PDB file of C-alpha atoms and ligand atoms in Angstrom:
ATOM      1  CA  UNK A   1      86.031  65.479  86.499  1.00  0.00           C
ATOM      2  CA  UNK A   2      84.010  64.242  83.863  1.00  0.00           C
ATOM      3  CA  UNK A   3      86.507  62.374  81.043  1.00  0.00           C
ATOM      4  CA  UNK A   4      84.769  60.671  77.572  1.00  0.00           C
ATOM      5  CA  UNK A   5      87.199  58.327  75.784  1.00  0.00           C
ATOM      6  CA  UNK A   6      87.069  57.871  71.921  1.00  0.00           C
ATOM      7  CA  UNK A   7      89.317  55.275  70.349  1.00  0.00           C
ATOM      8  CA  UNK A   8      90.742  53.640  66.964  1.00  0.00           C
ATOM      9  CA  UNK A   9      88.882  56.407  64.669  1.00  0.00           C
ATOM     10  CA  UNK A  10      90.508  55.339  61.580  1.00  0.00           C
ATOM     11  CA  UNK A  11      89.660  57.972  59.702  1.00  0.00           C
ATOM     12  CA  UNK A  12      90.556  57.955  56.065  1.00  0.00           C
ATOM     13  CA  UNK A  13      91.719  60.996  53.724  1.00  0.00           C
ATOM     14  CA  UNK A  14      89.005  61.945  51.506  1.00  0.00           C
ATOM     15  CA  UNK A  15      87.712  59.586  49.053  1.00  0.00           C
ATOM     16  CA  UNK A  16      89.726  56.650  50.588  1.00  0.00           C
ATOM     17  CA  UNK A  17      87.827  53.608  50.927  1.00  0.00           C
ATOM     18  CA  UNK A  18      87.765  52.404  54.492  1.00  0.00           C
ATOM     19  CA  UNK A  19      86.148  49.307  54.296  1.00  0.00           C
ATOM     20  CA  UNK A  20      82.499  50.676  53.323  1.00  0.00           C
ATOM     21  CA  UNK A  21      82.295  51.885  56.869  1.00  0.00           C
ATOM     22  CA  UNK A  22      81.347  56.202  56.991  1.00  0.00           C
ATOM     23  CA  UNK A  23      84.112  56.645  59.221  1.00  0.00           C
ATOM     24  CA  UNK A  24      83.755  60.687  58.956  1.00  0.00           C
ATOM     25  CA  UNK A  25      79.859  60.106  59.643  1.00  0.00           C
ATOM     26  CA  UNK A  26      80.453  57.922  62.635  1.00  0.00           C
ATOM     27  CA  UNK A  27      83.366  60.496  64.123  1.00  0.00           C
ATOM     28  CA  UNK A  28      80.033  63.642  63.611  1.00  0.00           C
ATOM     29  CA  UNK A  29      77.667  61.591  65.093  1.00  0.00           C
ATOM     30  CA  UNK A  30      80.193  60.465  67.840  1.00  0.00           C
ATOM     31  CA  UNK A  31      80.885  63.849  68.584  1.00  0.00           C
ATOM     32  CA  UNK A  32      77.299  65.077  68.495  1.00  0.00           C
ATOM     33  CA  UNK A  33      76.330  62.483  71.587  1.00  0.00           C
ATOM     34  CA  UNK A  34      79.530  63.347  73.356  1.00  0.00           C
ATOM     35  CA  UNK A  35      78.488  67.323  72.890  1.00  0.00           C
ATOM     36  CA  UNK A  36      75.253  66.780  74.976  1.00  0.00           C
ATOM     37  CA  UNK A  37      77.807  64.775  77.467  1.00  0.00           C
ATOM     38  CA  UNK A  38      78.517  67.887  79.475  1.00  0.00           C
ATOM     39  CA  UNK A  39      82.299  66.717  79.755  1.00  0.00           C
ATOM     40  CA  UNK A  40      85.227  68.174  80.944  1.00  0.00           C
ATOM     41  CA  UNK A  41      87.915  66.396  78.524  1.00  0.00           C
ATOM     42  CA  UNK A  42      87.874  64.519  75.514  1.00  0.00           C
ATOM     43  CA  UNK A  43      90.504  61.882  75.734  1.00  0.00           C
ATOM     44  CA  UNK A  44      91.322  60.194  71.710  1.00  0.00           C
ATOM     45  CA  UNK A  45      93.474  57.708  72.374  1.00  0.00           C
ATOM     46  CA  UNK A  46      95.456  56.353  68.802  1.00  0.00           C
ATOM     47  CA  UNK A  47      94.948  55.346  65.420  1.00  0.00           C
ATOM     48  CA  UNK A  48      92.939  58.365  64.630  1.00  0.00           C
ATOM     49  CA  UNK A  49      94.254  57.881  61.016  1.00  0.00           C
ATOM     50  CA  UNK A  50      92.381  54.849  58.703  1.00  0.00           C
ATOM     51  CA  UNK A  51      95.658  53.154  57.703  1.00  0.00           C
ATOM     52  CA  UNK A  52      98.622  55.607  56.864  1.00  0.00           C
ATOM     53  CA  UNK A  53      98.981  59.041  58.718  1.00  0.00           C
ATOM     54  CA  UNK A  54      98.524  62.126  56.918  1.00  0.00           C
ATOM     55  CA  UNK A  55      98.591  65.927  58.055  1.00  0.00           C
ATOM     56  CA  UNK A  56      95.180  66.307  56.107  1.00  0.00           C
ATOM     57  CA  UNK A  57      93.286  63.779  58.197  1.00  0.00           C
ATOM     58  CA  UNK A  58      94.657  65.542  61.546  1.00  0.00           C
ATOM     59  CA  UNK A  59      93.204  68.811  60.296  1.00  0.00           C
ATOM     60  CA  UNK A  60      90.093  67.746  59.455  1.00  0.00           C
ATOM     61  CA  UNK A  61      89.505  66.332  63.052  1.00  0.00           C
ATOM     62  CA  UNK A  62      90.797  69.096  64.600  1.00  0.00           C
ATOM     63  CA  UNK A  63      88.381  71.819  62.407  1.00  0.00           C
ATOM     64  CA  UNK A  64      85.655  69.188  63.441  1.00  0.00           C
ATOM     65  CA  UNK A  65      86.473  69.410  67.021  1.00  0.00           C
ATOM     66  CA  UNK A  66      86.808  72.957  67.229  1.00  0.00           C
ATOM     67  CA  UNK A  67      83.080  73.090  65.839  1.00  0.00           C
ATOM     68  CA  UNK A  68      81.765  71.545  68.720  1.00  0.00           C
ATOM     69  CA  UNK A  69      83.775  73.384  70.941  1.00  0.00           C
ATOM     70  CA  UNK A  70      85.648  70.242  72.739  1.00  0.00           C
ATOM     71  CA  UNK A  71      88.171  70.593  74.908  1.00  0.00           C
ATOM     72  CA  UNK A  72      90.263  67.189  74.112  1.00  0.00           C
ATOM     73  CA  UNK A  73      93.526  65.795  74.329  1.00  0.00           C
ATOM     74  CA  UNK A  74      95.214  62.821  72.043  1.00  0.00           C
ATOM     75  CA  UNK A  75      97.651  60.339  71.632  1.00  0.00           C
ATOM     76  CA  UNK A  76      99.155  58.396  68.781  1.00  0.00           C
ATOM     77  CA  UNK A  77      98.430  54.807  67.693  1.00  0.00           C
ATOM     78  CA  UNK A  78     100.201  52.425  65.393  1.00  0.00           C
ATOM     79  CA  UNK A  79      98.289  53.832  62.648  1.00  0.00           C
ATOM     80  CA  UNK A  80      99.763  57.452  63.745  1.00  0.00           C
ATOM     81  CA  UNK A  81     102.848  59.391  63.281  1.00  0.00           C
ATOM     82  CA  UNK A  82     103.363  61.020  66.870  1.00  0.00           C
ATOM     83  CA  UNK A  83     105.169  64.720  65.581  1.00  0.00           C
ATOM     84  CA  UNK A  84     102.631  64.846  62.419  1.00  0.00           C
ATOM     85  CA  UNK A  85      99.451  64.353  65.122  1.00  0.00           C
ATOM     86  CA  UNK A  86     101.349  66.879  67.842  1.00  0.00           C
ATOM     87  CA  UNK A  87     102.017  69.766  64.995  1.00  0.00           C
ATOM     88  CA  UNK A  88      98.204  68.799  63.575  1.00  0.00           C
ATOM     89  CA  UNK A  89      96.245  69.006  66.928  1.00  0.00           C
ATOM     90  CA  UNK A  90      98.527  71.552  68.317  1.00  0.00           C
ATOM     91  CA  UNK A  91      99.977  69.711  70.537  1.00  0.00           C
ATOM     92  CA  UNK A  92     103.519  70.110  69.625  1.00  0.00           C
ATOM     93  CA  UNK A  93     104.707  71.749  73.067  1.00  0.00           C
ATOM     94  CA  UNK A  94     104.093  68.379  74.699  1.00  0.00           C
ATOM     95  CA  UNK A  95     106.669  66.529  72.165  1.00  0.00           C
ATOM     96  CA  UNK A  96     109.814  65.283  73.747  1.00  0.00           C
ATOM     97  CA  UNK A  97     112.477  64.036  71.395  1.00  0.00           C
ATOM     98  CA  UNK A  98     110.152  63.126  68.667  1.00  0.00           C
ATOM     99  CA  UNK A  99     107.462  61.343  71.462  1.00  0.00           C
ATOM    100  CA  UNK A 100     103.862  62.716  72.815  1.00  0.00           C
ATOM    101  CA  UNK A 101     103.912  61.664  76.453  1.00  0.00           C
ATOM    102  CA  UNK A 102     103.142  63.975  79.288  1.00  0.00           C
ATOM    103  CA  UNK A 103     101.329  63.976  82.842  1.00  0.00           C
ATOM    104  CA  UNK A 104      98.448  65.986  84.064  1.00  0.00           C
ATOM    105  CA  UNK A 105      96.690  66.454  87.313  1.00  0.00           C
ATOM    106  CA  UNK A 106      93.076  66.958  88.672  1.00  0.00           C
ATOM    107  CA  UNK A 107      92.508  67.010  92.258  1.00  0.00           C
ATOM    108  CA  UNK A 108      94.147  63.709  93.682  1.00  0.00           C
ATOM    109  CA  UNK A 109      94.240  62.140  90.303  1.00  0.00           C
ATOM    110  CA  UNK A 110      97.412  61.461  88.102  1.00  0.00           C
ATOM    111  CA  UNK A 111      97.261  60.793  84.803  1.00  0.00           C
ATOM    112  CA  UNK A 112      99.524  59.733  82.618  1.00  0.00           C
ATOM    113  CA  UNK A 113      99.365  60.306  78.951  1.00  0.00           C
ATOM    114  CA  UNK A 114     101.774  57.311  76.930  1.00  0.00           C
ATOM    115  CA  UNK A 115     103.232  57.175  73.402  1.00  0.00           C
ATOM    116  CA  UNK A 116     103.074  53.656  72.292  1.00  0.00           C
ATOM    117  CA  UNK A 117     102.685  54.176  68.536  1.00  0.00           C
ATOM    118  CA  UNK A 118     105.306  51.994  67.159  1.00  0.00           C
ATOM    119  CA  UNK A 119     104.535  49.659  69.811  1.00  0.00           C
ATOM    120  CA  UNK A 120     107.655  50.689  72.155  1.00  0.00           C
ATOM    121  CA  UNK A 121     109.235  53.141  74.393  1.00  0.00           C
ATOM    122  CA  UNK A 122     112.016  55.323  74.333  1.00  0.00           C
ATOM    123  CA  UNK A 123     113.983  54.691  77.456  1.00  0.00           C
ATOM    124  CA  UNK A 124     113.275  58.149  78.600  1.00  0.00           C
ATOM    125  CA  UNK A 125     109.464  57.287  78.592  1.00  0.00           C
ATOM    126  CA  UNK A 126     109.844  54.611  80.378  1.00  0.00           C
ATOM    127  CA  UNK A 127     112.370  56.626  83.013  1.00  0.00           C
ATOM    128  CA  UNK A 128     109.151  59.333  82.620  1.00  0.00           C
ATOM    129  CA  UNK A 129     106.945  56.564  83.803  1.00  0.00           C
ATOM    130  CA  UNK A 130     108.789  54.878  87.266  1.00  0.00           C
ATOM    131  CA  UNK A 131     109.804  59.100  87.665  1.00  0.00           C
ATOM    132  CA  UNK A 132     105.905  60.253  87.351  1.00  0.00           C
ATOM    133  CA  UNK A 133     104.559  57.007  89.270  1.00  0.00           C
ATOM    134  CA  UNK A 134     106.892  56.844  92.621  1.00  0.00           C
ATOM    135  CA  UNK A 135     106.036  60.820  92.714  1.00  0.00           C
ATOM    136  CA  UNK A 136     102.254  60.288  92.420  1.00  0.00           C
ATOM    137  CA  UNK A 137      99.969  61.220  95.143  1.00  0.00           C
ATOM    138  CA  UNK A 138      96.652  59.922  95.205  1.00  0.00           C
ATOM    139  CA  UNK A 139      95.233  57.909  92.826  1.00  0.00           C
ATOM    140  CA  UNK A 140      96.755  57.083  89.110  1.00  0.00           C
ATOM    141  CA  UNK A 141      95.183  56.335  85.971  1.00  0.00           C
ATOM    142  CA  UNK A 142      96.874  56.060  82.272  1.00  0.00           C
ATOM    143  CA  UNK A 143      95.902  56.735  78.919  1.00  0.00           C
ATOM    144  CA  UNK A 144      97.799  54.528  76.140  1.00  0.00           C
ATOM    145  CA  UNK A 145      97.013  53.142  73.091  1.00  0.00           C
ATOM    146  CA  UNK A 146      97.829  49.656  73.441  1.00  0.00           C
ATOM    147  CA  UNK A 147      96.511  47.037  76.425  1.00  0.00           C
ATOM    148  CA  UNK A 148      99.838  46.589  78.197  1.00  0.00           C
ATOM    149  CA  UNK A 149      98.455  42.871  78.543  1.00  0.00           C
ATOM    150  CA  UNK A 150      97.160  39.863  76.762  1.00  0.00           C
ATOM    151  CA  UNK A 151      93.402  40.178  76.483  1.00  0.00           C
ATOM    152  CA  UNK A 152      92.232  37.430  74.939  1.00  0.00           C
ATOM    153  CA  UNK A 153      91.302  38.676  71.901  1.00  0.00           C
ATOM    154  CA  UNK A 154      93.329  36.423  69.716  1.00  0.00           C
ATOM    155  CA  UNK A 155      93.861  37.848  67.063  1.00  0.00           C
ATOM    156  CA  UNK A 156      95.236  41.063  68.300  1.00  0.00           C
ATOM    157  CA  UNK A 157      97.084  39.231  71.053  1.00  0.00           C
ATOM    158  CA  UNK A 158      98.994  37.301  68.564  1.00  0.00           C
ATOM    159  CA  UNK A 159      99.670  39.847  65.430  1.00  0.00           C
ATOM    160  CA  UNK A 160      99.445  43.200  66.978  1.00  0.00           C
ATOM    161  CA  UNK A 161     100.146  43.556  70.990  1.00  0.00           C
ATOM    162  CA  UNK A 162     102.300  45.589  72.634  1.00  0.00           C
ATOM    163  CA  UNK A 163     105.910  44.513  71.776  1.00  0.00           C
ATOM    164  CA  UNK A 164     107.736  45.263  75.387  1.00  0.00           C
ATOM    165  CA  UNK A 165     104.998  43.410  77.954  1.00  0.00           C
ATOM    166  CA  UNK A 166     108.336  42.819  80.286  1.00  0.00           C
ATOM    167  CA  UNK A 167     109.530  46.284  80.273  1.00  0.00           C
ATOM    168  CA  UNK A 168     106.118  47.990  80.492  1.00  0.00           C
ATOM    169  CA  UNK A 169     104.973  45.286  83.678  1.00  0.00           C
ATOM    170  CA  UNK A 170     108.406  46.182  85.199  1.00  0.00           C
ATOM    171  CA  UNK A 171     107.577  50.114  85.029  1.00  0.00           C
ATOM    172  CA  UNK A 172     104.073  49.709  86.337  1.00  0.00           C
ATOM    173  CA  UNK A 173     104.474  47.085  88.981  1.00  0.00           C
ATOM    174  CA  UNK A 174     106.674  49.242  91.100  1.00  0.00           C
ATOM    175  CA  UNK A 175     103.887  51.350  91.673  1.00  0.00           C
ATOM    176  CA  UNK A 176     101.871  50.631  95.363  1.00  0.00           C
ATOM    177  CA  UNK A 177      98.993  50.938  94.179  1.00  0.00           C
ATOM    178  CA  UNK A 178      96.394  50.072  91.297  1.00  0.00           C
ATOM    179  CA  UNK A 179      96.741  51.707  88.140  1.00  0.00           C
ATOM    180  CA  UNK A 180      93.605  52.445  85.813  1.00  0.00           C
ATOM    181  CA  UNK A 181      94.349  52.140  82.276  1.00  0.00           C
ATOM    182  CA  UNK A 182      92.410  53.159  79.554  1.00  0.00           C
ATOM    183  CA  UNK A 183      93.402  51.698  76.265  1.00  0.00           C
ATOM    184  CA  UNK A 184      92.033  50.931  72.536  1.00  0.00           C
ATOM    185  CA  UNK A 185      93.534  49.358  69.932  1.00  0.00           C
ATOM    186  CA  UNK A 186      92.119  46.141  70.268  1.00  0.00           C
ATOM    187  CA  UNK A 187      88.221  46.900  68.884  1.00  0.00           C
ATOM    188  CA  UNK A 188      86.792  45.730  71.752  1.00  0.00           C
ATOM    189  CA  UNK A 189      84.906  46.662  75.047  1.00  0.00           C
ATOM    190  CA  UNK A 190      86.713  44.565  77.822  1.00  0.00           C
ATOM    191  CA  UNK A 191      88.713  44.643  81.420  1.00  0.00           C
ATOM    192  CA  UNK A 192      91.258  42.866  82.339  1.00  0.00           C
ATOM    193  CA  UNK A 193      92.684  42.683  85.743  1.00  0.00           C
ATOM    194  CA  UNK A 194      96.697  41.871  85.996  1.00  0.00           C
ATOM    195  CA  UNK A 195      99.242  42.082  89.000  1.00  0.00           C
ATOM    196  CA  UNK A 196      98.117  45.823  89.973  1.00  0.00           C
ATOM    197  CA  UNK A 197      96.504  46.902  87.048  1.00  0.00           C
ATOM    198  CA  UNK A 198      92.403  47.356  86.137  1.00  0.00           C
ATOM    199  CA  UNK A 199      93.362  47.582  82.023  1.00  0.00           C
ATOM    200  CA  UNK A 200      89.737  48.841  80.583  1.00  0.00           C
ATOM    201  CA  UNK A 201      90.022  48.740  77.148  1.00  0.00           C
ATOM    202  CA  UNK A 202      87.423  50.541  74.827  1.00  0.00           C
ATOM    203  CA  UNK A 203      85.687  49.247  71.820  1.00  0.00           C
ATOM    204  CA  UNK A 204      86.415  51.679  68.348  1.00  0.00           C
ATOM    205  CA  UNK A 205      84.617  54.622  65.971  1.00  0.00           C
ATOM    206  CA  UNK A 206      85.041  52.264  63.081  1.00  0.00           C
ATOM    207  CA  UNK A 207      84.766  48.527  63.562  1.00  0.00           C
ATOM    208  CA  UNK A 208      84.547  45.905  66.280  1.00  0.00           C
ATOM    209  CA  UNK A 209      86.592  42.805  66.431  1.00  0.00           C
ATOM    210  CA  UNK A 210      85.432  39.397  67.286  1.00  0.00           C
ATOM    211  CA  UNK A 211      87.596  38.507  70.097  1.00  0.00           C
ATOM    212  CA  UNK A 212      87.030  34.710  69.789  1.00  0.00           C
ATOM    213  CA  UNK A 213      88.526  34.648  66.038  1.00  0.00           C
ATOM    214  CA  UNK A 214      92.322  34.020  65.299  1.00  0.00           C
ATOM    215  CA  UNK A 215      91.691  35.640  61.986  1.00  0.00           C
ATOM    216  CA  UNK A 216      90.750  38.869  61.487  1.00  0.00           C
ATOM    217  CA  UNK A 217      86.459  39.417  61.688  1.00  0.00           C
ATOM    218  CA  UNK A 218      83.865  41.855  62.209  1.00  0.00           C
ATOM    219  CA  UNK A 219      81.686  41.079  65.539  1.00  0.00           C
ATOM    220  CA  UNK A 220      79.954  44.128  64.559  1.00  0.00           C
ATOM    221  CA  UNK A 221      79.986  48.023  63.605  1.00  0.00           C
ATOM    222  CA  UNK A 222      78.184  49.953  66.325  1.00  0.00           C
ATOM    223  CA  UNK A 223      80.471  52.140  67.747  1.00  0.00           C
ATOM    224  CA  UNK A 224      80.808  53.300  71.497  1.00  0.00           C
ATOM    225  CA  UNK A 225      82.548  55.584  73.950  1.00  0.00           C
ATOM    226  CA  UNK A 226      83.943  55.582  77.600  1.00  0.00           C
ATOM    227  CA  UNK A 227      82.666  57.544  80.536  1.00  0.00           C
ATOM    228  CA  UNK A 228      85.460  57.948  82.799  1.00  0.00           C
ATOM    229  CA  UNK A 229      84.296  59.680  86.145  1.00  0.00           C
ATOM    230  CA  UNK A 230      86.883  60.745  88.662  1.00  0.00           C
ATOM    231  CA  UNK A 231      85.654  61.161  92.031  1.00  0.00           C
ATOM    232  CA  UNK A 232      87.616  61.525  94.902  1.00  0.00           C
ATOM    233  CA  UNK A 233      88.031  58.201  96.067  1.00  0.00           C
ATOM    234  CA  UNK A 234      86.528  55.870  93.282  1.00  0.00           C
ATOM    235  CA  UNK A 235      86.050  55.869  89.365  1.00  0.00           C
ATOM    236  CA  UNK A 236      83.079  55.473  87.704  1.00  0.00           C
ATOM    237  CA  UNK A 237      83.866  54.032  84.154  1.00  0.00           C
ATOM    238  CA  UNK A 238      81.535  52.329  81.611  1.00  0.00           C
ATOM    239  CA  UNK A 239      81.052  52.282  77.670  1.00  0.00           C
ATOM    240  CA  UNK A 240      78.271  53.860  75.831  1.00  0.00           C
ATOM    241  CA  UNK A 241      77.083  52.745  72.276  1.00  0.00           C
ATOM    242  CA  UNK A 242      75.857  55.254  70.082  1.00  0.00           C
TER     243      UNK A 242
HETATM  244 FE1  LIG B   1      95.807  50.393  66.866  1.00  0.00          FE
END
């Protein structure tokens, strides 16, 4: 199972200034390379809208994607409204109570898909989670917007991180074994290792963030994707730039 990750597209409705960055020219070349990929799933994970969501911005992504013929999946980010992406990317089925979580399997992989757009849970996600996790068989990985632990990119850290660390650490540590999570949010290309979790987070289709900065600031604009390759007993993950 070959899986590409895209992240933190902040795409823009037409016309709207996104910071002098071609954020619609990034996303077609982006998709381009990930075309001659071979994959088997695209996997956007949040904040495929610039600043505010709008339905317009969903369907032009999801005309784009259909060009190239991608299979993909998505979840929201803070910059997303989770029923507006759903209805967009026709993923509405998979909405429960106004959320886009859900769980799919390959072979002796879990994965869990998470909803962390306005930077919580719903009790029933998190119920979803400890549920989906003391059933797995196998090995688990996770998709969800935000790094469900300080980084050490300041900036984020301190403004922008996940607002129920506690909760989410509670959910994941009762799991035996070691959860992969793939994240974005933060602009960067980094790993961090906590309690049972390898958190890879992936750097963004619009700008990079200079992790050593309190304030916001640039580190620089190429833009990159994730490999994630799911063998039977390993994962092969890295980050291309393209
Ligand atoms: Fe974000």
């Amino acid at each position: 199972m070959k899986i590409i990750q895209i992240t933190d597209l902040h795409i823009g409705q037409e016309n709207e200034e996104t910071m002098k960055v071609d954020v619609r020219g990034n996303f077609h070349h982006m998709l381009k390379k990930i075309k001659e990929a071979d994959l088997d799933l695209l996997v956007i994970s949040g904040d495929l809208c610039f600043d505010r969501p709008h339905a317009d911005i969903y369907q032009w992504i999801k005309i784009q994607l259909d060009k190239y013929e991608i299979p993909f999946l998505a979840i929201p980010g803070n910059h997303d409204e989770s029923k507006l992406l759903a209805k967009s990317l026709k993923m509405d089925g998979l909405l429960k109570n106004g959320e886009l979580y859900f769980l799919k399997k390959w072979g002796n992989w879990t994965c869990l898909f998470l909803d962390s757009a306005i930077g919580k849970m719903s009790n029933k996600q998190y119920l979803f989670i400890e549920k989906s996790l003391a059933e797995a068989t196998g090995h688990c990985l996770i998709f969800i917007h935000h790094p469900t632990a300080k980084a050490g990119v300041h900036f984020m850290d301190n403004k922008y991180a996940f607002q129920e660390m506690e909760k989410i650490q509670n959910a994941f540590s009762k799991y035996k074994g070691t959860l992969n999570i793939f994240c974005g949010h933060f602009h960067v290309d980094k790993i961090v290792q906590f309690q049972n979790q390898n958190i890879f987070i992936t750097p963004s289709c619009y700008v990079q963030i200079d992790a050593n900065s309190t304030s916001f600031k640039v580190d620089h604009y190429r833009i990159g994707y994730r490999e994630i390759k799911l063998l039977e007993d390993r994962i092969l993950t890295g980050v291309f730039y393209v």
